[in-house]
Short mmCIF file of C-alpha atoms in Angstrom, two decimals:
data_model
loop_
_atom_site.label_atom_id
_atom_site.label_comp_id
_atom_site.label_asym_id
_atom_site.label_seq_id
_atom_site.Cartn_x
_atom_site.Cartn_y
_atom_site.Cartn_z
CA MET A 169 18.73 -7.14 -5.90
CA GLU A 170 16.55 -8.39 -8.59
CA ASN A 171 15.25 -5.77 -11.21
CA VAL A 172 11.68 -5.94 -12.37
CA ILE A 173 11.86 -3.79 -15.49
CA GLU A 174 14.95 -3.36 -17.66
CA LEU A 175 15.47 -0.87 -20.45
CA GLN A 176 18.36 -1.30 -22.76
CA HIS A 177 19.44 1.28 -25.19
CA VAL A 178 15.87 1.80 -26.01
CA HIS A 179 15.40 4.37 -28.73
CA LYS A 180 11.74 5.49 -29.87
CA SER A 181 11.09 8.38 -32.20
CA PHE A 182 7.91 10.38 -33.09
CA ASP A 183 7.86 13.72 -34.85
CA GLY A 184 9.75 16.29 -32.80
CA PHE A 185 10.65 13.72 -30.15
CA GLN A 186 12.79 10.90 -29.63
CA LEU A 187 13.80 8.87 -26.76
CA ASN A 188 17.67 8.23 -27.00
CA ASN A 189 19.21 5.22 -25.68
CA LEU A 190 17.12 4.92 -22.69
CA SER A 191 18.56 2.53 -20.25
CA MET A 192 17.35 1.95 -17.30
CA THR A 193 16.48 -0.68 -14.20
CA ILE A 194 13.55 -0.74 -11.55
CA LYS A 195 14.35 -2.75 -8.20
CA LYS A 196 12.08 -5.26 -7.00
CA GLY A 197 10.81 -4.54 -3.50
CA PHE A 198 11.08 -0.81 -3.64
CA VAL A 199 9.05 2.13 -4.84
CA THR A 200 10.62 3.97 -7.86
CA GLY A 201 9.39 7.58 -8.49
CA PHE A 202 10.11 9.17 -12.00
CA ILE A 203 10.45 12.54 -12.61
CA GLY A 204 10.93 14.86 -15.26
CA GLY A 205 9.48 18.07 -17.17
CA ASN A 206 6.70 18.43 -19.50
CA GLY A 207 7.52 16.49 -22.90
CA ALA A 208 10.60 14.69 -21.04
CA GLY A 209 9.51 11.63 -22.41
CA LYS A 210 7.63 9.77 -19.01
CA SER A 211 4.37 9.00 -20.82
CA THR A 212 6.35 7.12 -23.69
CA THR A 213 8.50 5.31 -21.14
CA ILE A 214 5.51 4.06 -19.58
CA LYS A 215 3.58 3.21 -22.53
CA LEU A 216 6.84 1.32 -23.63
CA MET A 217 7.00 -0.51 -20.24
CA MET A 218 3.45 -1.74 -20.98
CA ASN A 219 3.95 -2.71 -24.48
CA LEU A 220 1.45 0.02 -25.63
CA LEU A 221 4.44 1.36 -27.50
CA GLN A 222 7.13 -0.89 -29.07
CA PRO A 223 10.73 0.47 -29.26
CA ASP A 224 12.00 1.08 -32.75
CA ARG A 225 15.52 -0.39 -31.24
CA GLY A 226 16.88 -1.88 -27.40
CA THR A 227 15.03 -4.29 -25.59
CA ILE A 228 12.66 -4.01 -22.78
CA SER A 229 12.34 -6.82 -20.36
CA ILE A 230 9.86 -7.35 -17.46
CA PHE A 231 10.39 -9.60 -14.73
CA GLY A 232 13.04 -10.88 -17.04
CA LEU A 233 10.71 -11.53 -19.77
CA ASN A 234 10.42 -9.91 -22.99
CA TYR A 235 6.88 -8.89 -24.50
CA LYS A 236 7.56 -10.69 -28.04
CA ASP A 237 7.17 -14.38 -26.23
CA HIS A 238 5.42 -13.52 -22.80
CA GLU A 239 3.05 -10.82 -23.22
CA LYS A 240 0.00 -12.60 -21.68
CA GLU A 241 2.13 -13.59 -18.75
CA ILE A 242 3.58 -10.22 -18.05
CA LYS A 243 0.51 -8.23 -18.17
CA GLN A 244 -1.20 -10.74 -15.80
CA ARG A 245 1.52 -9.87 -13.35
CA ILE A 246 1.07 -6.03 -13.87
CA GLY A 247 -1.33 -3.55 -12.26
CA PHE A 248 -1.67 -0.48 -14.20
CA VAL A 249 -3.43 2.75 -12.62
CA PHE A 250 -3.99 5.44 -14.86
CA ASP A 251 -4.79 9.16 -13.82
CA GLU A 252 -7.69 9.22 -16.27
CA ASN A 253 -10.72 7.32 -16.21
CA ILE A 254 -10.07 3.99 -18.21
CA PHE A 255 -13.33 2.42 -17.16
CA TYR A 256 -16.71 2.52 -19.17
CA GLU A 257 -18.42 5.57 -17.60
CA ASN A 258 -21.88 4.18 -17.58
CA VAL A 259 -21.40 1.34 -15.66
CA THR A 260 -21.02 0.60 -11.96
CA LEU A 261 -17.97 -0.75 -10.24
CA ALA A 262 -19.41 -3.98 -9.46
CA GLU A 263 -20.21 -4.46 -13.25
CA MET A 264 -16.70 -3.14 -14.28
CA LYS A 265 -15.61 -5.71 -12.17
CA LYS A 266 -17.45 -8.74 -13.92
CA ILE A 267 -16.22 -7.43 -17.23
CA ILE A 268 -12.25 -7.48 -16.14
CA LYS A 269 -12.46 -10.08 -13.53
CA PRO A 270 -12.32 -12.88 -16.86
CA ALA A 271 -9.07 -11.67 -18.11
CA TYR A 272 -7.19 -12.42 -15.05
CA VAL A 273 -5.94 -15.79 -13.59
CA ASN A 274 -5.19 -14.52 -10.17
CA TRP A 275 -8.42 -12.59 -9.85
CA ASP A 276 -9.29 -12.61 -6.09
CA ASP A 277 -12.76 -11.67 -5.16
CA ASN A 278 -12.02 -11.26 -1.48
CA LEU A 279 -9.38 -8.77 -1.99
CA PHE A 280 -11.50 -6.91 -4.41
CA HIS A 281 -14.21 -6.81 -1.80
CA TYR A 282 -11.61 -5.75 1.17
CA TYR A 283 -10.31 -2.88 -1.14
CA VAL A 284 -13.69 -1.97 -1.97
CA LYS A 285 -14.62 -1.70 1.80
CA THR A 286 -11.00 -0.25 2.86
CA PHE A 287 -11.62 2.54 0.19
CA GLU A 288 -15.16 3.14 0.91
CA LEU A 289 -16.11 2.67 -2.63
CA PRO A 290 -19.65 2.45 -3.67
CA LEU A 291 -20.36 -0.79 -5.92
CA ASN A 292 -23.72 0.51 -7.46
CA LYS A 293 -23.20 3.94 -8.38
CA LYS A 294 -22.05 4.85 -11.76
CA ILE A 295 -18.31 5.55 -12.62
CA LYS A 296 -19.44 8.59 -14.27
CA SER A 297 -20.37 10.28 -10.73
CA PHE A 298 -17.05 9.07 -9.12
CA SER A 299 -14.55 11.89 -7.98
CA LYS A 300 -11.19 12.25 -9.23
CA GLY A 301 -9.89 10.22 -5.70
CA MET A 302 -12.81 7.83 -5.97
CA MET A 303 -11.46 7.16 -9.48
CA MET A 304 -8.10 6.78 -8.46
CA LYS A 305 -8.77 4.31 -5.57
CA ALA A 306 -10.93 2.30 -8.05
CA SER A 307 -8.38 1.79 -10.45
CA LEU A 308 -6.24 0.96 -7.73
CA THR A 309 -8.56 -1.50 -6.27
CA ILE A 310 -8.72 -3.45 -9.81
CA ALA A 311 -4.93 -3.38 -10.12
CA LEU A 312 -4.79 -5.01 -6.74
CA SER A 313 -7.56 -7.44 -6.70
CA HIS A 314 -5.26 -9.82 -9.45
CA HIS A 315 -2.31 -9.63 -7.19
CA ALA A 316 -0.16 -7.38 -9.42
CA GLU A 317 3.71 -7.72 -8.33
CA LEU A 318 4.35 -4.49 -10.28
CA ILE A 319 2.20 -1.62 -10.16
CA ILE A 320 2.95 1.02 -12.49
CA MET A 321 0.98 4.47 -12.04
CA ASP A 322 0.86 7.56 -14.37
CA GLU A 323 0.63 10.76 -12.34
CA PRO A 324 -1.29 8.86 -9.61
CA THR A 325 -1.12 12.18 -7.31
CA SER A 326 -2.14 14.90 -9.59
CA GLY A 327 -5.43 16.42 -9.27
CA LEU A 328 -5.98 14.78 -5.62
CA ASP A 329 -6.23 17.04 -2.93
CA PRO A 330 -3.65 16.83 -0.33
CA SER A 331 -5.26 14.91 2.33
CA PHE A 332 -5.97 12.26 -0.30
CA ARG A 333 -2.39 12.23 -1.58
CA ARG A 334 -1.32 11.41 2.21
CA GLU A 335 -4.01 8.44 2.01
CA LEU A 336 -2.77 7.18 -1.03
CA LEU A 337 0.81 7.18 0.35
CA ASP A 338 -0.21 5.17 3.36
CA ILE A 339 -2.00 3.11 1.05
CA LEU A 340 1.60 2.26 -0.79
CA HIS A 341 3.48 2.02 2.69
CA ASN A 342 1.07 -0.82 3.41
CA LEU A 343 1.30 -2.56 0.05
CA MET A 344 5.52 -2.41 0.34
CA GLN A 345 4.93 -4.36 3.65
CA ASP A 346 5.85 -7.94 2.36
CA GLY A 347 8.71 -6.91 0.10
CA GLU A 348 7.37 -8.58 -3.01
CA LYS A 349 5.68 -5.81 -4.78
CA THR A 350 7.36 -3.09 -6.75
CA ILE A 351 5.89 0.13 -7.18
CA PHE A 352 7.02 2.71 -10.30
CA PHE A 353 5.12 6.00 -10.61
CA SER A 354 5.39 9.02 -12.56
CA THR A 355 5.04 12.55 -10.67
CA HIS A 356 5.12 16.28 -10.99
CA LEU A 357 4.61 16.60 -7.27
CA THR A 358 7.96 15.88 -6.04
CA THR A 359 6.77 16.39 -2.37
CA ASP A 360 5.38 13.35 -2.40
CA LEU A 361 8.34 11.44 -3.06
CA ASP A 362 10.19 12.17 -0.16
CA ARG A 363 7.67 10.31 1.81
CA ILE A 364 7.51 7.41 -0.15
CA ALA A 365 10.18 6.87 -2.95
CA ASP A 366 13.29 4.56 -2.61
CA TYR A 367 14.52 5.20 -6.13
CA ILE A 368 14.24 8.41 -8.09
CA THR A 369 14.66 8.09 -11.91
CA PHE A 370 15.13 11.12 -13.56
CA ILE A 371 14.53 11.63 -17.48
CA HIS A 372 15.04 14.90 -19.28
CA LYS A 373 14.43 15.28 -23.06
CA GLY A 374 14.34 11.55 -23.62
CA LYS A 375 17.25 10.97 -21.92
CA HIS A 376 17.87 8.72 -19.00
CA ILE A 377 19.90 11.27 -16.39
CA PHE A 378 19.88 9.29 -13.15
CA THR A 379 18.52 6.51 -11.23
CA LYS A 380 19.67 7.23 -7.47
CA GLU A 381 18.61 6.00 -3.96
CA ILE A 382 16.60 8.92 -2.41
CA TYR A 383 19.61 9.98 0.02
CA GLN A 384 22.20 9.68 -2.46
CA ILE A 385 20.68 12.51 -3.94
CA GLU A 386 21.17 15.10 -0.91
CA GLU A 387 24.71 13.55 -0.41
CA GLU A 388 25.75 14.33 -4.19
CA TYR A 389 23.92 17.33 -5.14
CA ALA A 390 23.81 20.78 -3.57
CA ILE A 391 22.32 24.29 -4.14
CA VAL A 392 25.33 26.90 -3.47
CA LYS A 393 24.28 30.56 -2.73
CA GLY A 394 26.94 33.35 -2.45
CA GLY A 395 28.33 36.43 -3.96
CA ILE A 396 28.98 37.08 -7.37
CA GLU A 397 32.73 37.75 -6.75
CA LEU A 398 32.99 33.95 -6.08
CA LEU A 399 32.26 33.19 -9.47
CA ASP A 400 34.96 33.08 -12.06
CA LYS A 401 35.97 30.51 -15.26
CA ASP A 402 37.16 27.79 -12.97
CA THR A 403 34.60 28.16 -10.25
CA GLU A 404 31.35 28.24 -12.88
CA ARG A 405 32.58 25.03 -14.17
CA GLU A 406 31.66 23.20 -10.93
CA PHE A 407 27.71 23.79 -11.43
CA ILE A 408 25.47 22.05 -13.48
CA SER A 409 23.60 25.79 -14.15
CA ILE A 410 23.98 29.12 -12.45
CA ARG A 411 21.14 31.55 -11.84
CA LYS A 412 22.35 35.13 -11.35
CA SER A 413 20.96 38.28 -10.25
CA ASN A 414 22.30 41.65 -8.95
CA HIS A 415 22.20 40.15 -5.30
CA GLY A 416 24.29 36.96 -5.78
CA PHE A 417 24.23 33.51 -7.42
CA GLU A 418 22.49 30.43 -6.69
CA ALA A 419 23.46 27.27 -8.64
CA LEU A 420 23.54 23.58 -8.52
CA THR A 421 26.51 21.32 -8.10
CA ALA A 422 26.64 17.30 -8.64
CA ASN A 423 29.72 17.37 -6.25
CA LYS A 424 28.90 18.27 -2.80
CA THR A 425 31.83 17.61 -1.28
CA ARG A 426 34.03 19.71 -3.86
CA ALA A 427 31.81 22.58 -3.34
CA GLU A 428 32.40 22.49 0.07
CA ASN A 429 36.12 22.56 -0.09
CA ILE A 430 35.87 25.56 -2.56
CA PHE A 431 32.99 27.52 -1.01
CA GLY A 432 33.14 26.46 2.41
CA GLY A 433 32.52 29.24 4.56
CA MET A 434 32.15 31.61 1.73
CA ALA A 435 28.74 30.50 0.62
CA LEU A 436 25.61 28.63 1.65
CA ILE A 437 25.56 25.00 0.76
CA GLU A 438 22.02 23.61 1.08
CA LYS A 439 20.05 20.58 0.50
CA PRO A 440 18.59 20.52 -3.00
CA THR A 441 14.89 19.66 -3.66
CA LEU A 442 14.10 17.49 -6.44
CA GLU A 443 12.67 20.26 -8.17
CA ASP A 444 15.97 22.37 -7.89
CA ILE A 445 17.49 19.51 -9.81
CA MET A 446 14.83 19.19 -12.46
CA PHE A 447 15.09 22.97 -12.83
CA TYR A 448 18.74 23.55 -13.15
CA THR A 449 19.15 20.66 -15.31
CA LYS A 450 16.97 21.97 -17.67
CA LYS A 451 18.51 25.60 -17.36
CA GLY A 452 21.91 23.71 -18.06
CA GLU A 453 21.03 21.70 -21.12
CA GLU A 454 19.89 25.04 -22.52
CA HIS A 455 23.03 26.80 -21.86
CA TYR A 456 25.48 24.02 -23.47
CA VAL A 457 23.28 22.98 -26.34
CA MET B 269 10.99 2.74 20.90
CA GLN B 270 10.69 6.79 20.20
CA ILE B 271 12.07 8.08 16.82
CA ILE B 272 11.30 11.51 15.96
CA ILE B 273 12.28 12.75 12.53
CA SER B 274 13.22 16.26 11.69
CA ASN B 275 12.29 17.83 8.25
CA ASN B 276 14.12 20.96 9.12
CA SER B 277 17.39 19.35 10.11
CA LYS B 278 20.26 19.64 8.22
CA GLY B 279 21.24 15.99 8.50
CA PRO B 280 19.80 13.26 6.57
CA ILE B 281 17.00 11.23 7.42
CA TYR B 282 18.95 8.04 7.97
CA LYS B 283 21.47 9.57 10.07
CA GLN B 284 18.77 10.99 12.18
CA ILE B 285 17.26 7.39 12.56
CA TYR B 286 20.79 5.55 13.31
CA ALA B 287 21.75 8.30 16.27
CA GLN B 288 18.30 8.04 17.93
CA ILE B 289 18.56 3.84 17.76
CA LYS B 290 22.24 3.90 18.77
CA LYS B 291 21.20 6.02 21.68
CA HIS B 292 18.70 4.08 22.75
CA ILE B 293 21.00 1.15 22.53
CA LEU B 294 23.69 2.51 24.72
CA THR B 295 21.10 3.89 27.50
CA ASN B 296 20.06 0.23 27.34
CA GLU B 297 16.37 1.36 26.50
CA LEU B 298 16.64 -1.34 23.70
CA GLN B 299 18.24 -4.37 25.53
CA GLN B 300 20.62 -6.95 24.06
CA GLY B 301 18.67 -9.47 21.57
CA GLN B 302 15.65 -7.25 21.66
CA SER B 303 14.09 -7.19 18.19
CA LEU B 304 13.77 -3.86 16.14
CA PRO B 305 10.77 -3.19 13.90
CA SER B 306 11.19 -4.20 10.28
CA MET B 307 12.52 -2.19 8.22
CA ARG B 308 9.30 -1.85 6.11
CA GLN B 309 7.37 -1.18 9.40
CA LEU B 310 9.50 1.43 10.92
CA ALA B 311 9.27 2.91 7.09
CA LYS B 312 5.66 2.88 7.18
CA ASP B 313 5.37 4.36 10.62
CA LEU B 314 7.78 7.14 10.07
CA ASP B 315 6.36 7.88 6.64
CA ILE B 316 9.55 7.84 5.01
CA SER B 317 10.86 5.20 2.20
CA VAL B 318 12.05 2.23 2.94
CA ILE B 319 15.78 2.56 1.48
CA THR B 320 15.82 5.20 4.12
CA THR B 321 15.74 2.91 7.19
CA LYS B 322 17.55 0.10 5.22
CA ARG B 323 20.66 2.61 5.20
CA ALA B 324 19.97 3.55 8.71
CA TYR B 325 19.89 -0.46 9.78
CA GLU B 326 23.16 -1.01 7.55
CA GLU B 327 25.12 1.53 9.19
CA LEU B 328 24.04 0.21 12.75
CA GLU B 329 24.81 -3.51 11.63
CA LYS B 330 28.22 -2.11 10.03
CA ASN B 331 28.80 -0.59 13.24
CA GLY B 332 28.04 -3.82 15.37
CA PHE B 333 25.02 -2.14 17.37
CA ILE B 334 22.36 -4.40 15.44
CA TYR B 335 22.71 -7.93 13.26
CA SER B 336 20.32 -9.33 11.36
CA VAL B 337 18.98 -12.61 10.61
CA VAL B 338 17.45 -13.65 7.17
CA GLY B 339 13.51 -13.83 7.42
CA LYS B 340 13.39 -13.19 11.16
CA GLY B 341 14.40 -9.48 11.41
CA SER B 342 17.16 -7.18 13.09
CA PHE B 343 18.03 -7.80 16.71
CA VAL B 344 20.15 -5.75 19.22
CA SER B 345 23.84 -7.00 19.30
CA GLU B 346 25.05 -8.64 22.63
CA GLN B 347 28.57 -8.16 21.23
CA ASN B 348 27.72 -4.54 21.83
CA ASN B 349 28.73 -4.96 25.50
CA GLU B 350 31.76 -6.91 24.86
CA MET B 351 33.02 -4.03 22.37
CA ILE B 352 32.92 -1.64 25.00
CA LYS B 353 35.08 -4.30 27.39
CA GLU B 354 37.29 -4.67 24.47
CA ARG B 355 38.12 -1.31 24.13
CA LYS B 356 38.75 -0.72 27.98
CA ARG B 357 41.03 -3.60 27.83
CA LYS B 358 42.87 -2.24 25.12
CA VAL B 359 43.07 1.00 27.46
CA ILE B 360 44.48 -0.94 30.40
CA GLU B 361 46.79 -2.70 28.23
CA GLU B 362 48.44 0.30 27.16
CA GLN B 363 48.53 1.96 30.75
CA LEU B 364 50.16 -1.07 32.10
CA VAL B 365 53.37 -0.99 29.25
CA THR B 366 54.00 2.59 30.05
CA ALA B 367 54.10 1.53 33.93
CA ILE B 368 56.35 -1.18 33.03
CA GLN B 369 58.49 1.31 30.94
CA ASN B 370 58.64 3.80 33.65
CA GLY B 371 59.34 0.97 36.18
CA LYS B 372 62.36 -0.45 34.22
CA GLU B 373 63.96 3.05 33.75
CA ILE B 374 64.79 3.13 37.58
CA GLY B 375 65.12 -0.56 37.77
CA ILE B 376 62.03 -1.81 39.20
CA ASN B 377 61.96 -5.59 38.27
CA LEU B 378 58.72 -7.61 37.80
CA ASN B 379 57.94 -8.92 41.29
CA GLU B 380 58.20 -5.36 42.82
CA LEU B 381 56.02 -4.07 40.12
CA LYS B 382 53.51 -7.01 41.00
CA GLU B 383 53.50 -6.00 44.77
CA LEU B 384 52.97 -2.52 43.74
CA LEU B 385 50.06 -3.82 41.58
CA THR B 386 48.72 -5.86 44.50
CA MET B 387 48.96 -3.07 47.04
CA LEU B 388 47.46 -0.54 44.87
CA TYR B 389 44.71 -2.58 43.73
CA ARG B 390 43.70 -3.75 47.15
CA GLU B 391 43.57 0.13 48.52
CA GLU B 392 40.79 0.60 45.74
CA GLU B 393 38.72 -1.96 47.16
#
């Protein structure tokens, strides 16, 4: 399968934060959900992918091209959807279109009007009067109107109400039908990912923890719940981290099959949520560092 | 084609899809050569990710229930009935071998065995 985004050994440091040897690949024709806690480096990674920041070391290639020689071409083929208003507030969507259109070789007015109609966006109202949901749709309309092959979204569902989030996921499902488009989006709302994401990329403290097919996660990871008496030095080693209380323990393992062999029948073994994985990974890090 | 996904089920979603399509094929609700929805269409209809339907189709293909043609999509295998026949044939062969061995033990020769088989076969008709 073709990789649309490739990061290799990328380093980037600021005061008090660093991305450390980050390598990851994003597959063409699929949706990748990008998760990680606050300060994990999601926004920095996205900015690096957009060439809004440059890496200190390492290479970044988009569509197999590097920014140094092909910045214009790459940007023509990317649609970027922010969670915040990136438009001039005092213009209308119709005026905004006139400003943006000349920047794109493949701009398609028919497509623009198709999405404006589909999303029921007003062309002649000032953008500052738009709700968060409308802003999101306007941003997506602009991204889609120049035939972007790669759509990068930073927290697209945050701040949207549940029914609009559903609507957005439907829109994304429709976009994925021809298999030519690739979507990469960061989110805090991990339940959205079950409905749309093919791959999950998880970073923590500037490090890449994994990129996996979404079904692979529940095949490998499991939450084990049981009585404290099941824990000793050996069994504790099976876990990424453990939450103990007076009433028992709950822990995350990255090797479900082994956990089933060891604890089968004596403990509950359940499918973890992405939140569980994020929580226990963070906790495990604090414990061992 | 009806497919119902349970979010509370313990089984992974791709296995639920696999089991339901397999059942539709075995009950002939989906017939030989009939086309299945594209992976992307099915993912959209069921509101799940493409990789999940892809995995289900891959398993169905691996086990001979469906086949795919690049650019055309996935279809119910014709091999499926052949496979069932093939399996039954193997069972018959094994049973006949047992009959031959038992016959040899008490000195029944090939002609006698053939006569016996012919007689029993006609009685069943």
